[in-house]
Structure formats: C-alpha cells, structure tokens
Tab-separated table of C-alpha atoms in Angstrom:
chain	number	residue	atom	x	y	z
A	1	MET	CA	17.226	2.367	-10.085
A	2	GLN	CA	17.289	6.117	-9.518
A	3	TYR	CA	14.172	7.432	-7.815
A	4	THR	CA	12.407	10.733	-8.421
A	5	PHE	CA	9.849	12.500	-6.223
A	6	LEU	CA	7.006	10.828	-8.141
A	7	SER	CA	8.473	7.322	-8.198
A	8	ALA	CA	9.440	7.579	-4.502
A	9	THR	CA	5.903	8.711	-3.615
A	10	VAL	CA	4.327	5.866	-5.583
A	11	LEU	CA	6.727	3.365	-4.004
A	12	LEU	CA	5.996	4.615	-0.473
A	13	ILE	CA	2.235	4.549	-1.083
A	14	LEU	CA	2.489	0.982	-2.363
A	15	ILE	CA	4.574	-0.061	0.638
A	16	THR	CA	2.420	1.654	3.278
A	17	ASP	CA	-0.607	0.262	1.395
A	18	PRO	CA	-3.423	2.427	2.839
A	19	LEU	CA	-6.114	0.667	0.796
A	20	GLY	CA	-4.871	-2.767	1.820
A	21	ASN	CA	-4.730	-1.603	5.450
A	22	ILE	CA	-8.444	-0.717	5.490
A	23	PRO	CA	-9.578	-4.145	6.802
A	24	LEU	CA	-6.819	-4.087	9.443
A	25	PHE	CA	-7.736	-0.592	10.674
A	26	ILE	CA	-11.466	-1.394	10.732
A	27	ASN	CA	-10.798	-4.600	12.663
A	28	VAL	CA	-8.398	-3.019	15.192
A	29	LEU	CA	-10.656	0.009	15.769
A	30	ARG	CA	-13.882	-1.979	16.142
A	31	ASN	CA	-13.829	-1.516	19.945
A	32	VAL	CA	-13.062	2.213	19.705
A	33	ALA	CA	-15.962	4.692	19.887
A	34	LEU	CA	-17.031	5.944	16.456
A	35	GLU	CA	-16.346	9.605	17.270
A	36	ARG	CA	-12.889	8.721	18.651
A	37	ARG	CA	-11.677	6.794	15.581
A	38	PRO	CA	-10.598	9.793	13.439
A	39	LYS	CA	-8.389	11.067	16.279
A	40	VAL	CA	-6.807	7.641	16.721
A	41	ILE	CA	-6.194	7.282	12.973
A	42	LEU	CA	-4.599	10.743	12.704
A	43	ARG	CA	-2.468	10.067	15.786
A	44	GLU	CA	-1.214	6.736	14.406
A	45	VAL	CA	-0.476	8.251	10.980
A	46	ALA	CA	1.416	11.108	12.675
A	47	ILE	CA	3.451	8.627	14.740
A	48	ALA	CA	4.275	6.615	11.616
A	49	PHE	CA	5.289	9.833	9.822
A	50	VAL	CA	7.636	10.883	12.650
A	51	ILE	CA	9.214	7.414	12.825
A	52	LEU	CA	9.833	7.293	9.074
A	53	LEU	CA	11.083	10.880	9.050
A	54	VAL	CA	13.605	10.101	11.806
A	55	PHE	CA	14.910	7.096	9.870
A	56	MET	CA	14.953	9.157	6.675
A	57	ILE	CA	17.016	11.964	8.214
A	58	ALA	CA	19.248	9.901	10.511
A	59	GLY	CA	19.284	6.738	8.410
A	60	HIS	CA	22.749	7.234	6.927
A	61	THR	CA	24.231	7.883	10.378
A	62	PHE	CA	22.424	4.803	11.683
A	63	LEU	CA	23.878	2.693	8.856
A	64	ARG	CA	27.410	3.874	9.646
A	65	MET	CA	26.915	3.324	13.371
A	66	MET	CA	25.704	-0.244	12.773
A	67	HIS	CA	28.446	-0.863	10.159
A	68	LEU	CA	25.837	-1.569	7.478
A	69	THR	CA	26.298	-0.820	3.791
A	70	ASP	CA	23.748	0.459	1.288
A	71	LEU	CA	24.020	-2.937	-0.378
A	72	SER	CA	23.025	-4.894	2.739
A	73	LEU	CA	20.151	-2.474	3.333
A	74	ARG	CA	18.961	-2.891	-0.251
A	75	LEU	CA	19.027	-6.686	0.007
A	76	ALA	CA	17.415	-6.766	3.466
A	77	GLY	CA	14.719	-4.289	2.410
A	78	GLY	CA	13.991	-6.300	-0.717
A	79	ILE	CA	13.661	-9.559	1.234
A	80	VAL	CA	11.406	-8.049	3.928
A	81	LEU	CA	9.298	-6.321	1.275
A	82	PHE	CA	9.013	-9.612	-0.618
A	83	LEU	CA	7.771	-11.460	2.480
A	84	ILE	CA	5.174	-8.792	3.305
A	85	ALA	CA	4.059	-8.677	-0.345
A	86	LEU	CA	3.563	-12.459	-0.320
A	87	ARG	CA	1.315	-12.142	2.733
A	88	MET	CA	-0.683	-9.495	0.873
A	89	ILE	CA	-1.163	-11.801	-2.114
A	90	PHE	CA	-1.871	-14.900	0.000
A	91	PRO	CA	-3.739	-13.504	3.032
A	92	HIS	CA	-3.498	-15.088	6.467
A	93	ALA	CA	-6.358	-15.246	8.940
A	94	GLU	CA	-4.527	-12.765	11.226
A	95	GLY	CA	-3.833	-10.312	8.393
A	96	PRO	CA	-0.570	-9.456	6.666
A	97	LEU	CA	1.046	-8.155	9.866
A	98	GLY	CA	-0.116	-10.590	12.519
A	99	SER	CA	-2.841	-10.581	15.169
A	100	ASP	CA	-4.431	-7.398	16.488
A	101	PRO	CA	-4.900	-6.270	20.104
A	102	LEU	CA	-8.207	-5.373	21.736
A	103	GLY	CA	-9.079	-1.842	22.841
A	104	GLU	CA	-7.597	1.407	21.545
A	105	PRO	CA	-4.287	0.819	19.802
A	106	LEU	CA	-1.212	2.925	20.483
A	107	ILE	CA	1.693	2.714	18.036
A	108	VAL	CA	1.323	-1.073	17.545
A	109	PRO	CA	-0.037	-2.436	15.209
A	110	LEU	CA	-1.292	0.586	13.250
A	111	ALA	CA	1.639	3.033	13.249
A	112	ILE	CA	4.115	0.129	13.454
A	113	PRO	CA	4.167	-2.155	11.505
A	114	ALA	CA	1.066	-1.394	9.392
A	115	LEU	CA	2.335	1.981	8.113
A	116	ALA	CA	5.943	2.302	9.305
A	117	GLY	CA	6.919	-1.324	8.898
A	118	PRO	CA	10.376	-2.766	8.212
A	119	SER	CA	10.002	-2.370	4.448
A	120	ALA	CA	8.929	1.292	4.736
A	121	ILE	CA	11.812	2.040	7.124
A	122	ALA	CA	14.271	0.276	4.827
A	123	THR	CA	12.895	2.174	1.825
A	124	VAL	CA	13.218	5.664	3.336
A	125	MET	CA	16.746	4.834	4.476
A	126	LEU	CA	17.562	3.514	1.013
A	127	LEU	CA	16.248	6.686	-0.651
A	128	THR	CA	18.429	8.956	1.487
A	129	SER	CA	21.499	6.730	1.251
A	130	GLN	CA	21.220	6.630	-2.565
A	131	ALA	CA	20.657	10.390	-2.982
A	132	PRO	CA	21.230	12.380	0.238
A	133	GLY	CA	21.178	15.612	-1.761
A	134	LYS	CA	17.498	15.067	-2.576
A	135	MET	CA	16.388	15.121	1.060
A	136	LEU	CA	13.704	17.743	0.408
A	137	GLU	CA	12.210	15.543	-2.336
A	138	TRP	CA	12.172	12.489	-0.076
A	139	ILE	CA	10.550	14.410	2.811
A	140	SER	CA	7.940	15.757	0.374
A	141	ALA	CA	7.276	12.249	-0.952
A	142	LEU	CA	6.864	10.948	2.607
A	143	THR	CA	4.539	13.843	3.498
A	144	VAL	CA	2.331	13.176	0.465
A	145	THR	CA	2.305	9.464	1.269
A	146	MET	CA	1.207	10.031	4.861
A	147	ALA	CA	-1.470	12.507	3.722
A	148	VAL	CA	-2.838	9.876	1.314
A	149	CYS	CA	-2.770	7.273	4.103
A	150	ALA	CA	-4.634	9.606	6.464
A	151	ILE	CA	-7.350	10.425	3.900
A	152	VAL	CA	-7.873	6.803	2.858
A	153	LEU	CA	-7.958	5.495	6.424
A	154	LEU	CA	-10.290	8.248	7.637
A	155	LEU	CA	-12.664	7.138	4.873
A	156	ALA	CA	-12.011	3.433	5.541
A	157	ASP	CA	-15.567	2.506	6.536
A	158	LYS	CA	-17.088	4.347	3.560
A	159	ILE	CA	-14.540	2.904	1.107
A	160	GLN	CA	-15.131	-0.647	2.335
A	161	ARG	CA	-18.920	-0.190	2.106
A	162	TRP	CA	-18.659	1.441	-1.319
A	163	LEU	CA	-16.176	-0.984	-2.887
A	164	GLY	CA	-17.079	-4.030	-0.844
A	165	ALA	CA	-14.667	-6.236	1.108
A	166	PRO	CA	-13.854	-8.496	-1.897
A	167	THR	CA	-12.799	-5.488	-4.026
A	168	VAL	CA	-10.606	-4.106	-1.231
A	169	ALA	CA	-9.018	-7.562	-0.868
A	170	ALA	CA	-8.447	-7.701	-4.640
A	171	PHE	CA	-6.723	-4.279	-4.571
A	172	GLU	CA	-4.527	-5.458	-1.710
A	173	ARG	CA	-3.468	-8.523	-3.706
A	174	LEU	CA	-2.782	-6.386	-6.767
A	175	MET	CA	-0.600	-4.041	-4.686
A	176	GLY	CA	1.115	-7.105	-3.248
A	177	LEU	CA	1.900	-8.318	-6.764
A	178	VAL	CA	3.419	-4.937	-7.680
A	179	LEU	CA	5.453	-4.974	-4.458
A	180	VAL	CA	6.768	-8.458	-5.263
A	181	GLY	CA	8.121	-7.053	-8.525
A	182	ILE	CA	9.679	-4.058	-6.759
A	183	SER	CA	11.245	-6.273	-4.075
A	184	VAL	CA	12.709	-8.665	-6.672
A	185	GLU	CA	14.158	-5.681	-8.557
A	186	MET	CA	15.737	-4.395	-5.291
A	187	VAL	CA	17.340	-7.792	-4.640
A	188	LEU	CA	18.530	-8.181	-8.256
A	189	GLU	CA	20.045	-4.684	-8.206
A	190	GLY	CA	21.800	-5.539	-4.942
A	191	ILE	CA	23.176	-8.750	-6.466
A	192	ARG	CA	24.378	-6.842	-9.550
A	193	ILE	CA	26.200	-4.320	-7.349
A	194	PHE	CA	27.719	-7.129	-5.271
A	195	ILE	CA	28.986	-8.923	-8.392
A	196	ARG	CA	30.534	-5.694	-9.734
A	197	GLN	CA	32.324	-5.229	-6.392
A	198	LEU	CA	33.950	-8.686	-6.523
C-alpha cells in the first residue's frame, strides 16, 4: 500500500488514538493541579512528537544499523499494532497500555507509549523506508497528527463530559477495529512480499 499525506495522517491519528487516550490522560492527570494539566499535556505531546520525528528521520539508518529489513519492520509493526488494537476493542482494567503511575507523569506513560508507542514508531519508520523522498509529507502528517492530539487532549475533560464515558469507550473500540484491519493488511502485505522474494 502506497501512502499519501492524507492517508498517512489518518493512519497516524488512528494509531496515536487521541480520543481513545482521553480516559487514560484523565486518569493519569487526576493528581495534577487543574491549572497545570494543559502544560503537562503539551509537554508530553511535544516529547512524543520529537521521539517520532527522530525515528522518522533516522529510522532508515537505524534499520541498517540493526540489520533489519523493511519487511521485518512491516511484519513487526503489524503484529504490535494488532495487539494494541485488540486491547482497544477488549479493554483491560489497567487500560490499553498498562497501569498508570501516581503524581505528575514525565514521558511515561503519556508520551510513551500512549502517543509514541511501538506501533507509532514502527509506522513512521515504515513510511520513510517505503518513500524516503516524501519526507516533507511525512513530517507534515506527523505535525498535523500531534496538533490533533494536543487539541483533543487539552479538551479531554470537556469531551468526556459532553460525549459521556460510554461514547468515548465506543469510539475507542471502533478505532481499535479499524486498526485491526490496518494491522492485518500490513502483515498480509509483508507475507506477499516475502513470498515474492522466495
């Protein structure tokens, strides 16, 4: 599958799942002062953006250094994405990414793995390895994605009150279902490439 700016943006938004992360952010930030929360959210989104940007720009070099192929990255990304998507569809008591710490979070679990998780890292590396000449498009897609995440998460309390927790949970499961389809397609495409290489 060849990605465009629009399809890459949609894919990254689905993977970072800002709407599905609303309950996680509200829960993790419950012990943080109300006036401090926007700063923490913006800081965590900025950290996630920098991490993903580094992997996007240096991803191909990292693959070569680790002796990994695009094919192995595609398959690994698809499997990780599939597992996370399953946890979105069938929620666990600790949330889709595990238990949350007390106090003000720093990097974990909001920047990593909630926003810049393994599937997001694998996806940005996959985008650049498939079409390194479109780097400007991929950076733009990532920038738009992080802006959407920041806006949604800054409005997390209002969105949850407006939609209600059950609706937010339903959206998360719907996004999980879409991600299952995307992850299966990634794995199938990897298998097709592997068979052609035999």
